[in-house]
PDB file of C-alpha atoms in Angstrom:
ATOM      1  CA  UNK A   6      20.694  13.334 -16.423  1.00 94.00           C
ATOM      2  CA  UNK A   7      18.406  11.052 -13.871  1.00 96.00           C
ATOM      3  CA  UNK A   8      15.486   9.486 -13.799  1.00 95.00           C
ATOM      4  CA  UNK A   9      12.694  11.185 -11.680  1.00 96.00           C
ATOM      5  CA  UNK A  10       9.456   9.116 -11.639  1.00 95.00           C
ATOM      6  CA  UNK A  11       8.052   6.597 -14.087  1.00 93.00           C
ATOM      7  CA  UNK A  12       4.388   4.824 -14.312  1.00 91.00           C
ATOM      8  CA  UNK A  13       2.843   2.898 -16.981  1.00 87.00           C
ATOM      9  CA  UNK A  14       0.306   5.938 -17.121  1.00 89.00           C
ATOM     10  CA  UNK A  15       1.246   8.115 -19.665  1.00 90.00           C
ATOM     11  CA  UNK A  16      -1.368  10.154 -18.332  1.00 91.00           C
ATOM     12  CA  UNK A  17       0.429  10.461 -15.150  1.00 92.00           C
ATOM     13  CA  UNK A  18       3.836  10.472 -16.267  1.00 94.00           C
ATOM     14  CA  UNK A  19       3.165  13.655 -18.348  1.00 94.00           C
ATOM     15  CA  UNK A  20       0.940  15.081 -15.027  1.00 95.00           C
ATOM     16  CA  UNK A  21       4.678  15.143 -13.438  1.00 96.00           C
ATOM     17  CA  UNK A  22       6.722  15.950 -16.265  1.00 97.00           C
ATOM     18  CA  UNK A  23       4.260  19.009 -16.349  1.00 96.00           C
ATOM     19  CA  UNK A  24       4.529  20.087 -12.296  1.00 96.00           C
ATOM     20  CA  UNK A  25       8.066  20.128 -12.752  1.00 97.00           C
ATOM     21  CA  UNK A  26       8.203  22.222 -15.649  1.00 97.00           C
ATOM     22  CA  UNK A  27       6.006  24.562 -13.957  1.00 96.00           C
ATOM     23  CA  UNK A  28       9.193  24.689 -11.761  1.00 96.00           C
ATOM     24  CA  UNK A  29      11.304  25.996 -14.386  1.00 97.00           C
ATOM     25  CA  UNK A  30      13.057  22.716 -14.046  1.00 98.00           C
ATOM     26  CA  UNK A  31      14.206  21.037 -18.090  1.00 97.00           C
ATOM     27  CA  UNK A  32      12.893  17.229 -18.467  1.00 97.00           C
ATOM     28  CA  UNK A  33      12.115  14.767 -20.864  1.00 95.00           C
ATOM     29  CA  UNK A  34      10.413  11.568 -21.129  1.00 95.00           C
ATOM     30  CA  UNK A  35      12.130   8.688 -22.062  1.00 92.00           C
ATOM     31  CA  UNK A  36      10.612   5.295 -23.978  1.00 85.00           C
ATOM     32  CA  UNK A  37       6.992   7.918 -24.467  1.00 78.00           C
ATOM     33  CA  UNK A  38       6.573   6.027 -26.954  1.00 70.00           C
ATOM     34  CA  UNK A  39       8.015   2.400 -26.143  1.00 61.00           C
ATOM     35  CA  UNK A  40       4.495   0.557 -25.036  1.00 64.00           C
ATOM     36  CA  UNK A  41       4.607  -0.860 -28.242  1.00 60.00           C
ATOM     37  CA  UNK A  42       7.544  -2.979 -27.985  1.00 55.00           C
ATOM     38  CA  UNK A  43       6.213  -5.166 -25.105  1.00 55.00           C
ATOM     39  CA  UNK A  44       7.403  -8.300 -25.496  1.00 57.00           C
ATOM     40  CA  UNK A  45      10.363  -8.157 -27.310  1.00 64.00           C
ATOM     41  CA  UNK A  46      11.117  -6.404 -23.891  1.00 59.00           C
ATOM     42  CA  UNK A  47      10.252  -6.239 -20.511  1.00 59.00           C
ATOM     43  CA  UNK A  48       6.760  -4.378 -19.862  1.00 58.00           C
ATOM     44  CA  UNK A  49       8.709  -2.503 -17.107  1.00 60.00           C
ATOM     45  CA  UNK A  50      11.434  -1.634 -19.409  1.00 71.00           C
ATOM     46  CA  UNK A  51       9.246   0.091 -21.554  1.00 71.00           C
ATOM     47  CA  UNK A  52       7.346   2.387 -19.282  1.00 89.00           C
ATOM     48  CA  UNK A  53       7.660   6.027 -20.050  1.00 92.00           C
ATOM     49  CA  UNK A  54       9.706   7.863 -17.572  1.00 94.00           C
ATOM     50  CA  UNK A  55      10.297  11.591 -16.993  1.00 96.00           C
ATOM     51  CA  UNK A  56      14.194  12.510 -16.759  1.00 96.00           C
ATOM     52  CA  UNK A  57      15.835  16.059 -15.466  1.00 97.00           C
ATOM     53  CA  UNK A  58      18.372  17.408 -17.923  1.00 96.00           C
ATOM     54  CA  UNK A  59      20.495  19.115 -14.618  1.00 97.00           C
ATOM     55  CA  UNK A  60      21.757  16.503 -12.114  1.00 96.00           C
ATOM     56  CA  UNK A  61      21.596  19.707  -9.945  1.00 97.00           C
ATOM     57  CA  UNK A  62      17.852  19.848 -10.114  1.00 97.00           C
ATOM     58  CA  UNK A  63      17.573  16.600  -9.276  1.00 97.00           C
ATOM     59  CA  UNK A  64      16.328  16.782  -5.494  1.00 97.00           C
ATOM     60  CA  UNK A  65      13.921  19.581  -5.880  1.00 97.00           C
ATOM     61  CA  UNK A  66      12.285  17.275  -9.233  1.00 97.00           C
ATOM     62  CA  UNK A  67      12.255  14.184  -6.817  1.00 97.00           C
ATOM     63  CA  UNK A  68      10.521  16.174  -4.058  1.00 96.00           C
ATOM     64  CA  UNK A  69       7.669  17.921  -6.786  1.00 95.00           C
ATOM     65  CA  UNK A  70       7.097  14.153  -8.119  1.00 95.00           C
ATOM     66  CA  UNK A  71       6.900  12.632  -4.852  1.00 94.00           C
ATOM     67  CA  UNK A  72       4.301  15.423  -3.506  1.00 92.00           C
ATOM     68  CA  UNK A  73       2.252  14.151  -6.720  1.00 89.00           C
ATOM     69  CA  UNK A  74       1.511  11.084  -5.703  1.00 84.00           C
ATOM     70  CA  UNK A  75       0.294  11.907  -2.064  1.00 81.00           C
ATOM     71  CA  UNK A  76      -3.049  10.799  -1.414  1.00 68.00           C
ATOM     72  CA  UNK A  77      -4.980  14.167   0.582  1.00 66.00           C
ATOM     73  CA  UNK A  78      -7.231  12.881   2.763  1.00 74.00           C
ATOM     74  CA  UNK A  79     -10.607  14.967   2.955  1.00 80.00           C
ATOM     75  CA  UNK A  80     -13.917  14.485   4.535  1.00 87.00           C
ATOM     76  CA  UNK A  81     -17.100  13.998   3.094  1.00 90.00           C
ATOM     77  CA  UNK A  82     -19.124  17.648   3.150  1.00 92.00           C
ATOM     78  CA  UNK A  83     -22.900  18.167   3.908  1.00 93.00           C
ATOM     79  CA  UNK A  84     -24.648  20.754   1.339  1.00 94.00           C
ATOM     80  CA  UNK A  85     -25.745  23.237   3.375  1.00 94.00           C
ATOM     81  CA  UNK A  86     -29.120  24.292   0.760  1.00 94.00           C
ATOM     82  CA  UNK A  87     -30.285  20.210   0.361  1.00 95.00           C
ATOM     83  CA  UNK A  88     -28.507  18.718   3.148  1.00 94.00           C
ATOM     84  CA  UNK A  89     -27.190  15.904   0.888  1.00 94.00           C
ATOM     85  CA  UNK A  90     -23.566  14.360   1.519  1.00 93.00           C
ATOM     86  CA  UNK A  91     -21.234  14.487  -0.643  1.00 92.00           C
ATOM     87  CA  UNK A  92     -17.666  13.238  -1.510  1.00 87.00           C
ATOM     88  CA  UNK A  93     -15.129  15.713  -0.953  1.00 83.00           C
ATOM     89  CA  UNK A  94     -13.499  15.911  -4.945  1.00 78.00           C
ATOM     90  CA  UNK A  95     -17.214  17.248  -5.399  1.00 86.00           C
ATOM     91  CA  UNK A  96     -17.110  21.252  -5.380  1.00 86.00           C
ATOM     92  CA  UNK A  97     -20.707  21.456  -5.833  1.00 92.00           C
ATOM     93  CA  UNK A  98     -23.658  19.368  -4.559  1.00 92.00           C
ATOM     94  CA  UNK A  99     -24.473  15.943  -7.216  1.00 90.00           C
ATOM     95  CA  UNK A 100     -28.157  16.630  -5.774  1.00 93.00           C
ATOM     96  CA  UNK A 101     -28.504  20.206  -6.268  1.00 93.00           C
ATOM     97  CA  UNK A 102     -25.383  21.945  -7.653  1.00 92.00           C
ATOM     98  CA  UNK A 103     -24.603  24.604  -4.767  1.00 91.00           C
ATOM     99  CA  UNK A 104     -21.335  25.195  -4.220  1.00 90.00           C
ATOM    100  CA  UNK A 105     -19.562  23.958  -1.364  1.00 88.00           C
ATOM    101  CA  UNK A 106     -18.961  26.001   1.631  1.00 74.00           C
TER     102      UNK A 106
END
């Protein structure tokens, strides 16, 4: 077993446990529920981290995680019906609600 990726974001920590899975790769998360025990231990000790069952899977795991956490840059778009900008995790217009593109 090894350690793939850990954060003190559950949120984020399950995000990867679940892109791997979707892999058909086995994991787990270790110390999920550990938070609680700051300060009787180290608050990096007690992060939740996602672990592959298969040493084997280990690179292809490391590489899913690692894609994750890219940032994708994008440009802002223009809404073609209002001509409003708008930021590009928007799909549809803030001003007017037509879809992109």
């Amino acid at each position: 077993m090894k350690m793939i990726y850990t954060n003190e974001n559950n949120f984020l920590v399950n995000n990867v446990k679940n892109l791997i899975e979707a892999q058909n790769i086995k994991t787990f998360i270790k110390n999920e529920f550990a938070q609680g025990a700051v300060g009787e231990v180290s608050a990096f000790d007690s992060w939740p981290e996602v672990w592959v069952y298969d040493d084997a899977d280990f690179d292809r795991a490391d590489e899913i995680a690692k894609a994750s956490q890219k940032t994708i840059k994008a440009d802002d778009w223009i809404c073609q019906h209002c001509s409003e900008e708008n930021d590009p995790s928007f799909e549809v217009c803030w001003n007017c609600q037509e879809e992109n593109g």
